[in-house]
Coordinates of C-alpha atoms in Angstrom, one line a residue:
M1 CA 157.0 92.8 177.4
N2 CA 160.2 91.6 175.8
S3 CA 162.7 91.5 178.6
E4 CA 165.5 90.2 176.5
F5 CA 165.1 93.0 174.0
L6 CA 165.2 95.6 176.8
Q7 CA 168.3 94.2 178.5
D8 CA 170.8 96.4 176.6
K9 CA 168.4 99.4 176.1
E10 CA 168.0 102.7 177.9
I11 CA 164.5 104.1 177.8
I12 CA 164.0 107.8 177.6
V13 CA 160.4 109.0 177.8
A14 CA 159.5 112.7 177.1
S15 CA 156.3 114.6 177.6
N16 CA 155.2 118.1 178.6
R17 CA 153.7 117.1 181.9
G18 CA 155.8 114.6 183.9
P19 CA 155.1 111.7 186.1
V20 CA 155.5 113.7 189.3
V21 CA 155.1 117.3 190.6
F22 CA 156.9 118.6 193.7
K23 CA 155.0 120.9 196.0
K24 CA 155.8 122.5 199.4
D25 CA 153.7 121.5 202.3
D26 CA 152.4 124.7 203.9
S27 CA 152.4 123.4 207.4
T28 CA 155.8 121.6 207.5
G29 CA 157.7 123.5 204.8
K30 CA 158.9 120.2 203.3
I31 CA 158.8 119.5 199.6
E32 CA 156.5 116.6 198.8
L33 CA 156.4 114.4 195.7
I34 CA 152.9 114.1 194.2
R35 CA 152.1 111.8 191.3
G36 CA 151.1 113.6 188.2
A37 CA 147.6 113.4 186.7
G38 CA 146.5 112.2 183.3
G39 CA 146.5 109.1 181.0
I40 CA 150.1 109.4 179.9
V41 CA 151.3 109.2 183.5
G42 CA 149.2 106.2 184.4
S43 CA 150.2 104.4 181.2
M44 CA 153.9 105.0 181.2
I45 CA 154.9 104.9 184.9
P46 CA 154.6 101.1 185.2
F47 CA 156.8 100.6 182.1
L48 CA 159.4 103.1 183.3
E49 CA 159.5 101.5 186.8
K50 CA 160.4 98.2 185.2
T51 CA 163.0 99.6 182.9
H52 CA 164.5 102.2 185.3
G53 CA 164.6 104.8 182.6
T54 CA 164.5 108.6 182.4
W55 CA 161.4 110.8 182.0
V56 CA 162.1 114.3 180.5
S57 CA 159.3 116.8 181.2
S58 CA 158.7 120.5 181.8
A59 CA 159.4 122.0 185.2
I60 CA 156.1 123.3 186.7
G61 CA 156.7 125.7 189.5
E62 CA 159.5 126.7 191.8
C63 CA 159.7 123.3 193.6
D64 CA 160.4 121.4 190.4
H65 CA 163.2 123.9 189.6
H66 CA 164.6 123.5 193.2
M67 CA 164.6 119.7 193.0
D68 CA 166.2 119.8 189.6
N69 CA 169.0 121.9 191.0
E70 CA 169.3 119.8 194.1
Y71 CA 169.9 116.6 192.1
N72 CA 171.9 118.1 189.3
G73 CA 169.3 117.6 186.6
K74 CA 168.3 114.0 187.3
V75 CA 165.7 113.7 190.2
P76 CA 165.3 110.1 191.5
V77 CA 161.8 108.8 192.0
P78 CA 161.2 107.8 194.7
L79 CA 164.0 109.9 196.3
E80 CA 165.3 106.9 198.1
N81 CA 165.6 103.5 196.3
P82 CA 164.7 105.2 192.9
E83 CA 162.9 103.2 190.2
Y84 CA 163.4 105.8 187.5
Y85 CA 164.6 109.4 187.1
V86 CA 162.9 112.7 186.1
Q87 CA 164.8 115.3 184.1
F88 CA 163.2 118.7 184.1
I89 CA 163.2 121.2 181.2
K90 CA 163.4 124.7 182.8
T91 CA 162.0 127.7 180.8
E92 CA 161.1 131.2 181.7
E93 CA 157.5 131.5 182.9
D94 CA 156.4 133.8 180.0
V95 CA 158.0 131.5 177.4
Y96 CA 156.3 128.5 178.9
N97 CA 152.9 130.3 179.0
R98 CA 153.2 131.1 175.3
F99 CA 154.3 127.6 174.5
N100 CA 151.6 125.8 176.5
G101 CA 148.9 128.4 177.2
K102 CA 148.8 130.0 173.8
F103 CA 150.0 127.4 171.3
A104 CA 149.8 123.8 172.5
N105 CA 146.7 124.6 174.6
P106 CA 144.4 125.7 173.3
L107 CA 145.4 126.0 169.6
L108 CA 146.7 122.5 168.9
W109 CA 144.3 120.9 171.3
F110 CA 141.3 122.5 169.7
I111 CA 142.4 121.7 166.2
H112 CA 143.0 118.1 167.1
H113 CA 139.5 117.9 168.7
S114 CA 137.9 119.8 165.8
M115 CA 136.5 122.3 168.3
W116 CA 137.3 125.7 166.8
F117 CA 134.4 127.8 165.5
S118 CA 135.9 128.5 162.1
P119 CA 134.0 131.7 161.1
Y120 CA 135.7 133.4 164.1
S121 CA 138.7 131.3 165.3
P122 CA 141.5 130.4 165.2
C123 CA 143.1 133.7 164.1
A124 CA 146.8 133.6 163.3
D125 CA 147.7 137.0 164.6
D126 CA 151.0 138.3 165.9
E127 CA 150.3 136.8 169.3
L128 CA 149.9 133.4 167.8
H129 CA 153.1 133.7 165.8
Q130 CA 155.0 134.7 168.9
A131 CA 153.5 131.7 170.7
W132 CA 154.8 129.5 167.8
D133 CA 158.3 131.0 168.4
S134 CA 158.0 129.8 172.0
Y135 CA 156.7 126.4 170.9
Q136 CA 159.8 126.1 168.7
Y137 CA 162.1 127.2 171.5
V138 CA 160.7 124.8 174.2
N139 CA 160.9 121.9 171.7
S140 CA 164.5 122.8 171.1
M141 CA 165.1 122.6 174.8
F142 CA 163.6 119.1 174.9
A143 CA 165.6 118.0 172.0
E144 CA 168.9 119.3 173.5
A145 CA 168.3 117.5 176.8
I146 CA 167.3 114.2 175.1
S147 CA 170.2 114.4 172.6
D148 CA 172.6 114.8 175.6
D149 CA 171.1 111.8 177.2
V150 CA 171.5 109.8 174.0
S151 CA 175.1 110.9 173.7
K152 CA 175.9 109.8 177.3
S153 CA 174.1 106.5 177.2
E154 CA 176.2 103.4 177.6
K155 CA 173.3 101.3 176.3
T156 CA 171.2 101.5 173.1
P157 CA 168.8 104.4 173.7
I158 CA 165.2 104.1 172.9
V159 CA 163.4 107.5 172.8
M160 CA 159.7 107.5 173.4
L161 CA 158.1 110.9 172.8
Q162 CA 154.5 111.5 174.0
D163 CA 151.9 113.7 172.5
Y164 CA 151.5 117.0 170.6
H165 CA 153.4 119.4 172.9
I166 CA 156.7 118.2 171.4
Y167 CA 155.9 117.7 167.7
L168 CA 159.1 119.5 166.7
T169 CA 161.4 117.6 169.0
P170 CA 162.0 114.5 166.9
K171 CA 163.4 116.4 163.9
L172 CA 165.9 118.2 166.1
I173 CA 167.0 115.0 167.8
R174 CA 167.4 113.3 164.4
K175 CA 169.8 116.0 163.2
Q176 CA 172.1 115.2 166.2
H177 CA 171.6 111.4 166.2
P178 CA 170.6 110.1 162.7
D179 CA 170.4 106.5 163.8
V180 CA 168.7 106.8 167.2
I181 CA 165.5 104.7 167.5
M182 CA 162.6 107.0 168.2
S183 CA 158.9 106.7 168.6
Q184 CA 156.1 109.2 169.2
F185 CA 152.6 108.4 170.5
V186 CA 149.7 110.9 170.0
H187 CA 147.3 110.6 172.9
I188 CA 144.6 112.7 171.4
P189 CA 142.6 112.4 168.1
F190 CA 144.2 113.4 164.9
P191 CA 141.9 115.7 162.8
S192 CA 140.9 115.6 159.1
P193 CA 143.2 117.4 156.7
E194 CA 140.8 120.3 156.4
I195 CA 140.8 120.9 160.1
F196 CA 144.6 120.5 160.4
Q197 CA 144.9 123.2 157.7
Q198 CA 143.6 125.8 160.2
L199 CA 147.2 126.1 161.2
P200 CA 149.4 128.6 159.1
N201 CA 151.1 126.8 156.2
H202 CA 154.6 126.8 157.5
M203 CA 153.5 125.4 160.8
Q204 CA 151.7 122.6 159.1
T205 CA 154.8 121.7 157.2
E206 CA 157.2 122.0 160.1
I207 CA 155.1 119.8 162.4
L208 CA 154.4 117.1 159.9
S209 CA 157.9 116.9 158.5
S210 CA 159.2 116.6 162.1
I211 CA 156.7 113.9 163.1
L212 CA 157.8 111.8 160.1
T213 CA 161.4 111.6 161.4
N214 CA 160.2 109.1 164.0
N215 CA 160.8 105.5 163.3
V216 CA 157.4 104.6 164.8
L217 CA 154.3 106.8 165.1
G218 CA 151.4 105.6 167.1
F219 CA 147.7 106.5 167.3
H220 CA 144.9 105.0 169.3
I221 CA 142.6 103.9 166.5
R222 CA 142.6 103.5 162.7
R223 CA 140.3 106.5 162.2
Y224 CA 143.0 108.9 163.7
M225 CA 145.7 107.1 161.7
N226 CA 143.8 107.5 158.5
N227 CA 143.3 111.2 159.1
F228 CA 147.0 111.5 159.6
L229 CA 147.8 109.6 156.4
Q230 CA 145.4 111.8 154.4
T231 CA 146.8 114.9 155.9
I232 CA 150.3 113.9 154.8
K233 CA 149.2 113.3 151.3
L234 CA 147.6 116.7 151.1
I235 CA 150.3 118.8 152.8
L236 CA 153.5 116.8 152.0
P237 CA 152.9 115.5 148.4
D238 CA 156.5 114.4 148.1
A239 CA 155.9 111.8 150.8
S240 CA 155.1 108.2 149.6
V241 CA 152.2 106.9 151.7
D242 CA 151.2 103.2 151.9
D243 CA 147.6 103.3 153.1
V244 CA 147.5 99.6 153.9
S245 CA 150.7 99.2 156.0
G246 CA 150.8 102.8 157.2
D247 CA 154.5 103.1 156.1
I248 CA 155.5 106.6 154.9
L249 CA 158.7 107.3 153.0
Y250 CA 159.8 110.9 153.3
K251 CA 163.2 112.4 152.4
G252 CA 164.8 108.9 152.5
H253 CA 163.4 108.0 155.9
V254 CA 160.6 105.5 156.6
C255 CA 158.1 106.2 159.4
H256 CA 156.0 103.2 160.4
V257 CA 152.5 104.6 161.4
R258 CA 150.6 102.2 163.5
T259 CA 147.6 101.9 165.9
Y260 CA 148.1 101.0 169.6
P261 CA 144.8 101.3 171.6
I262 CA 146.0 102.5 175.0
S263 CA 144.7 100.6 178.0
I264 CA 145.0 99.9 181.7
D265 CA 147.1 97.7 184.0
V266 CA 144.2 95.3 184.9
E267 CA 145.9 93.4 187.7
T268 CA 147.2 96.5 189.4
L269 CA 143.8 98.3 189.1
I270 CA 141.9 95.3 190.6
K271 CA 144.5 95.1 193.5
H272 CA 144.1 98.8 194.2
G273 CA 140.3 98.4 194.2
Q274 CA 140.7 96.0 197.2
S275 CA 143.1 98.3 199.1
P276 CA 142.2 99.6 202.6
N277 CA 142.0 103.2 201.4
V278 CA 139.4 102.3 198.7
I279 CA 137.4 100.1 201.1
S280 CA 137.2 103.0 203.6
K281 CA 135.9 105.2 200.8
E282 CA 133.1 102.7 200.1
A283 CA 131.4 103.7 203.4
E284 CA 131.5 107.3 202.2
V285 CA 129.9 106.3 198.9
D286 CA 127.2 104.3 200.7
E287 CA 126.3 107.3 202.8
M288 CA 126.3 109.6 199.8
I289 CA 124.1 107.3 197.7
G290 CA 121.8 105.6 200.2
D291 CA 119.2 103.5 198.5
C292 CA 119.4 105.4 195.2
K293 CA 120.7 104.1 191.9
L294 CA 124.0 105.7 191.0
I295 CA 124.8 107.5 187.8
Y296 CA 128.5 108.4 187.8
R297 CA 131.0 110.3 185.7
T298 CA 134.6 111.4 186.4
D299 CA 136.5 113.8 184.2
R300 CA 138.7 116.7 183.9
A301 CA 136.5 119.8 183.3
D302 CA 137.6 119.9 179.6
L303 CA 135.4 121.2 176.8
S304 CA 135.8 118.0 174.8
K305 CA 134.3 115.9 177.7
N306 CA 130.8 117.2 176.9
I307 CA 130.0 117.5 180.6
I308 CA 127.2 120.2 180.2
R309 CA 125.3 118.1 177.7
G310 CA 125.5 115.2 180.1
F311 CA 123.8 117.2 182.8
Q312 CA 121.3 118.5 180.3
A313 CA 120.4 114.9 179.3
Y314 CA 120.0 114.1 183.0
D315 CA 117.6 117.0 183.4
M316 CA 115.6 115.7 180.4
F317 CA 115.7 112.2 181.9
L318 CA 114.1 113.5 185.2
E319 CA 111.4 115.3 183.2
K320 CA 110.6 112.4 180.9
Y321 CA 110.7 109.7 183.6
P322 CA 109.5 111.4 186.8
D323 CA 109.2 108.1 188.6
W324 CA 113.0 108.1 189.0
K325 CA 112.9 111.3 191.1
G326 CA 114.3 110.5 194.6
K327 CA 115.4 107.1 193.4
V328 CA 118.5 108.0 191.4
K329 CA 121.6 110.2 192.1
F330 CA 124.1 111.6 189.7
V331 CA 127.6 111.9 191.2
A332 CA 130.2 113.8 189.3
T333 CA 133.9 114.0 190.4
L334 CA 135.3 116.7 188.2
M335 CA 138.8 118.3 188.3
P336 CA 139.3 121.9 186.9
S337 CA 141.4 121.9 183.8
R338 CA 143.6 124.6 182.2
Q339 CA 142.1 127.4 184.4
D340 CA 144.7 129.8 183.0
I341 CA 142.7 129.8 179.8
K342 CA 139.6 132.0 179.8
I343 CA 137.3 129.7 177.9
Y344 CA 138.1 126.8 180.3
R345 CA 137.3 129.0 183.3
E346 CA 134.0 130.0 181.7
Y347 CA 133.2 126.3 181.1
T348 CA 133.9 125.4 184.7
D349 CA 131.6 128.2 185.8
N350 CA 128.9 126.9 183.5
I351 CA 129.2 123.4 184.8
K352 CA 128.6 124.7 188.4
K353 CA 125.7 126.8 187.1
I354 CA 123.8 123.9 185.5
V355 CA 124.4 121.7 188.5
R356 CA 122.9 124.4 190.8
E357 CA 119.9 124.9 188.5
I358 CA 119.1 121.2 188.3
N359 CA 119.4 120.8 192.0
E360 CA 117.2 123.8 192.6
K361 CA 114.6 122.5 190.1
Y362 CA 114.2 119.0 191.5
A363 CA 115.7 118.7 195.0
T364 CA 113.6 117.8 198.0
P365 CA 114.5 118.0 201.7
D366 CA 115.9 114.5 201.6
W367 CA 117.2 114.2 198.0
E368 CA 119.8 116.0 196.0
P369 CA 119.7 115.1 192.3
I370 CA 123.4 115.8 191.6
K371 CA 126.4 115.5 193.9
Y372 CA 129.2 117.6 192.5
I373 CA 132.7 116.8 193.9
C374 CA 135.6 119.0 192.9
R375 CA 138.7 117.5 194.5
G376 CA 141.5 115.0 193.5
D377 CA 140.6 111.8 195.4
Y378 CA 141.5 108.8 193.3
D379 CA 140.5 106.3 196.0
L380 CA 137.0 107.8 196.1
V381 CA 136.9 107.6 192.2
V382 CA 137.7 103.9 192.4
A383 CA 135.1 103.3 195.1
L384 CA 132.5 105.0 192.9
L385 CA 133.5 103.0 189.9
K386 CA 133.0 99.8 191.8
R387 CA 129.5 100.9 192.8
Y388 CA 127.9 102.7 189.8
D389 CA 124.7 101.5 188.1
V390 CA 125.3 103.7 185.1
L391 CA 128.7 105.1 184.0
M392 CA 128.3 108.1 181.7
V393 CA 131.2 108.6 179.2
N394 CA 129.9 111.0 176.6
P395 CA 132.7 113.0 175.1
I396 CA 132.4 115.0 171.9
L397 CA 135.7 113.6 170.8
D398 CA 138.3 111.8 173.0
G399 CA 141.7 110.1 172.3
M400 CA 140.7 107.0 174.2
N401 CA 138.9 107.7 177.6
I402 CA 140.5 105.3 180.0
V403 CA 137.7 105.8 182.5
A404 CA 135.4 103.6 180.5
K405 CA 137.9 100.8 180.7
E406 CA 138.7 101.3 184.4
G407 CA 135.0 101.3 185.2
S408 CA 134.3 98.2 183.3
I409 CA 137.0 96.3 185.1
L410 CA 136.3 97.6 188.6
N411 CA 132.5 97.6 188.7
E412 CA 131.0 95.0 191.1
N413 CA 127.4 96.0 190.5
N414 CA 126.8 94.9 187.0
G415 CA 126.8 98.6 186.0
V416 CA 126.0 99.7 182.5
L417 CA 128.4 101.9 180.4
V418 CA 126.6 104.7 178.4
L419 CA 129.3 105.4 175.8
S420 CA 129.7 108.2 173.2
T421 CA 130.6 107.2 169.6
G422 CA 133.1 110.1 169.9
A423 CA 135.2 108.2 172.5
G424 CA 138.3 106.5 171.2
C425 CA 137.4 103.4 173.2
Y426 CA 134.1 103.2 171.3
E427 CA 135.9 101.0 168.7
E428 CA 136.7 98.4 171.4
L429 CA 133.8 98.7 173.8
K430 CA 130.8 99.3 171.6
D431 CA 129.5 95.7 172.1
G432 CA 129.8 96.1 175.9
A433 CA 127.9 99.4 176.2
I434 CA 124.8 101.4 175.3
C435 CA 126.2 103.7 172.6
I436 CA 125.0 107.3 172.1
N437 CA 125.5 110.3 169.8
P438 CA 127.1 112.8 172.1
Y439 CA 125.0 115.7 170.7
D440 CA 121.7 113.9 171.2
L441 CA 120.2 114.8 174.6
R442 CA 117.0 112.8 174.1
Q443 CA 118.9 109.6 173.1
T444 CA 121.2 110.1 176.1
A445 CA 118.2 110.6 178.5
E446 CA 116.5 107.5 177.0
S447 CA 119.7 105.5 177.4
I448 CA 120.0 106.3 181.1
D449 CA 116.5 105.0 181.6
M450 CA 117.2 101.9 179.5
A451 CA 120.4 101.2 181.5
L452 CA 118.6 101.5 184.8
L453 CA 115.8 99.2 183.7
M454 CA 118.0 96.6 182.1
D455 CA 117.6 93.0 183.4
E456 CA 120.6 91.5 185.3
T457 CA 121.3 88.9 182.5
S458 CA 121.7 91.6 179.9
K459 CA 123.8 93.7 182.2
V460 CA 126.1 90.8 183.0
E461 CA 126.4 90.1 179.3
L462 CA 127.4 93.7 178.4
L463 CA 129.9 93.9 181.2
S464 CA 131.5 90.5 180.4
K465 CA 132.0 91.6 176.8
A466 CA 133.7 94.8 177.9
K467 CA 136.0 93.0 180.4
A468 CA 137.0 90.4 177.8
T469 CA 138.0 93.0 175.3
I470 CA 140.0 95.0 177.9
G471 CA 141.7 91.8 179.1
R472 CA 142.9 91.0 175.6
N473 CA 144.2 94.5 175.0
D474 CA 145.7 95.6 178.4
L475 CA 148.4 98.1 179.1
S476 CA 151.2 95.5 178.7
K477 CA 150.1 94.8 175.2
W478 CA 150.0 98.6 174.4
V479 CA 153.7 98.9 175.4
T480 CA 154.8 95.5 174.0
D481 CA 153.3 96.2 170.6
Q482 CA 155.3 99.5 170.3
L483 CA 158.5 97.8 171.5
N484 CA 158.0 95.0 169.0
D485 CA 157.8 97.5 166.2
M486 CA 160.9 99.3 167.4
E487 CA 162.7 96.0 167.6
M488 CA 161.6 95.4 163.9
V489 CA 163.2 98.7 163.0
I490 CA 166.4 97.8 164.7
L491 CA 166.5 94.4 162.8
E492 CA 165.8 96.2 159.5
K493 CA 168.7 98.6 160.1
Q494 CA 171.0 95.7 160.9
K495 CA 170.0 93.8 157.8
L496 CA 170.5 97.0 155.7
K497 CA 173.9 97.5 157.3
S498 CA 174.8 93.9 156.6
K499 CA 173.8 94.1 153.0
K500 CA 175.8 97.3 152.5
G501 CA 178.8 95.6 154.1
E502 CA 178.4 92.6 151.8
E503 CA 178.0 94.9 148.8
A504 CA 181.2 96.8 149.7
I505 CA 183.1 93.5 150.0
R506 CA 181.8 92.3 146.7
M507 CA 182.7 95.6 145.0
N508 CA 186.2 95.6 146.6
K509 CA 186.8 92.1 145.2
I510 CA 185.7 93.2 141.7
R511 CA 188.2 96.1 141.9
M512 CA 191.0 93.8 143.1
N513 CA 190.4 91.4 140.2

């Protein structure tokens, strides 16, 4: 990380969900600070702690609103000896529900993951268009707050927008601050042009034209970046697209489109893996697993994670390789996701149903084939990642899937990663894993057996390759590469300003002569 570059800069990060959530303890009545979940939080917090910046995010619940009022719009984190500040965007509950629960999720999420069933959905009815109005409004709230921060900053502000919830925010900020340095990182896949066109025409244009007002736009891998470039060519034909560099000229502004594979803070993760809390959880894991081999997965219960096919493949594995019965255990730590959306509630119910069916089909008095854990316990997750024999990461399509990287770094058992070609990290980790088609149950079942039977030398070789790749491309590099490109933008602006100044002087001399 370029400390010299950051000395006179003020970092402003923005995302829908923030780094912390405030909740009231039912027993004491006190408001507690809880770290937020998700890859964005884990990736950006270490950077923000070092730069002492501001994180702008939506207020979720009454406690967030209360804390925002208590601290006049800038909540210190931690409350004493703050390392950074959280600024909450407060909207009416019904507006937020249309913005997030009807438009951003599921509409944009499903489009980005190519998950709509096009003969029936999506349908751009009146309800969807009303949700678009709320999406526009909440984005304007973000833009207003960030623009105010930029105006008040005594340093050079760097605005770092995160993800698809705030696609319309950059254009609104740019209107207020034409010269501000601004980036946006898309943490999910970007779809092909044909899939993106499932949005109504004016929404396509508004979103893309706004995104292009960023100075730097980041995607995880080249495949997502190429999809974006092709989408721009189709929908915004006036844009000039350089397929090699990724630079796009649109309405006099250049957006530098780049790839930055998101990663993990290796040193911090290893340190946490040796913490007393994790060590204490290892005893719980030993009791849970016994002498069995451990197949493990940890996910949000999201449709894109392909959890049900993973269990179906395990069912097939037990049928095809009956000698493993009683000798292997599948542990899944799964957190409910977006339960305000009907299809997600149904998916969670179906996960529970298949777990119950497999356990009823194969269980014995002293063996449970699947242990399903539905609670947020990160220390337990880390302890299980250290212990697994097989780590199943089989998404249909995923932005990156940090778990595959965390598991490869933490594992102390020469465990084998079974990795979907649909995971963003497939590009980096394919040489350190057994790779599968996420739709192929038989291949997945056979891969589980292959992983469990693999000799130690081969397992060590796979894990070593994965660790080496992750070590070269850690979280620090992800942040540094983005900052370097923003520094390049600043230098380009300075050169252009200098040239204009020199030209003005030259023309003035000509007129004087």
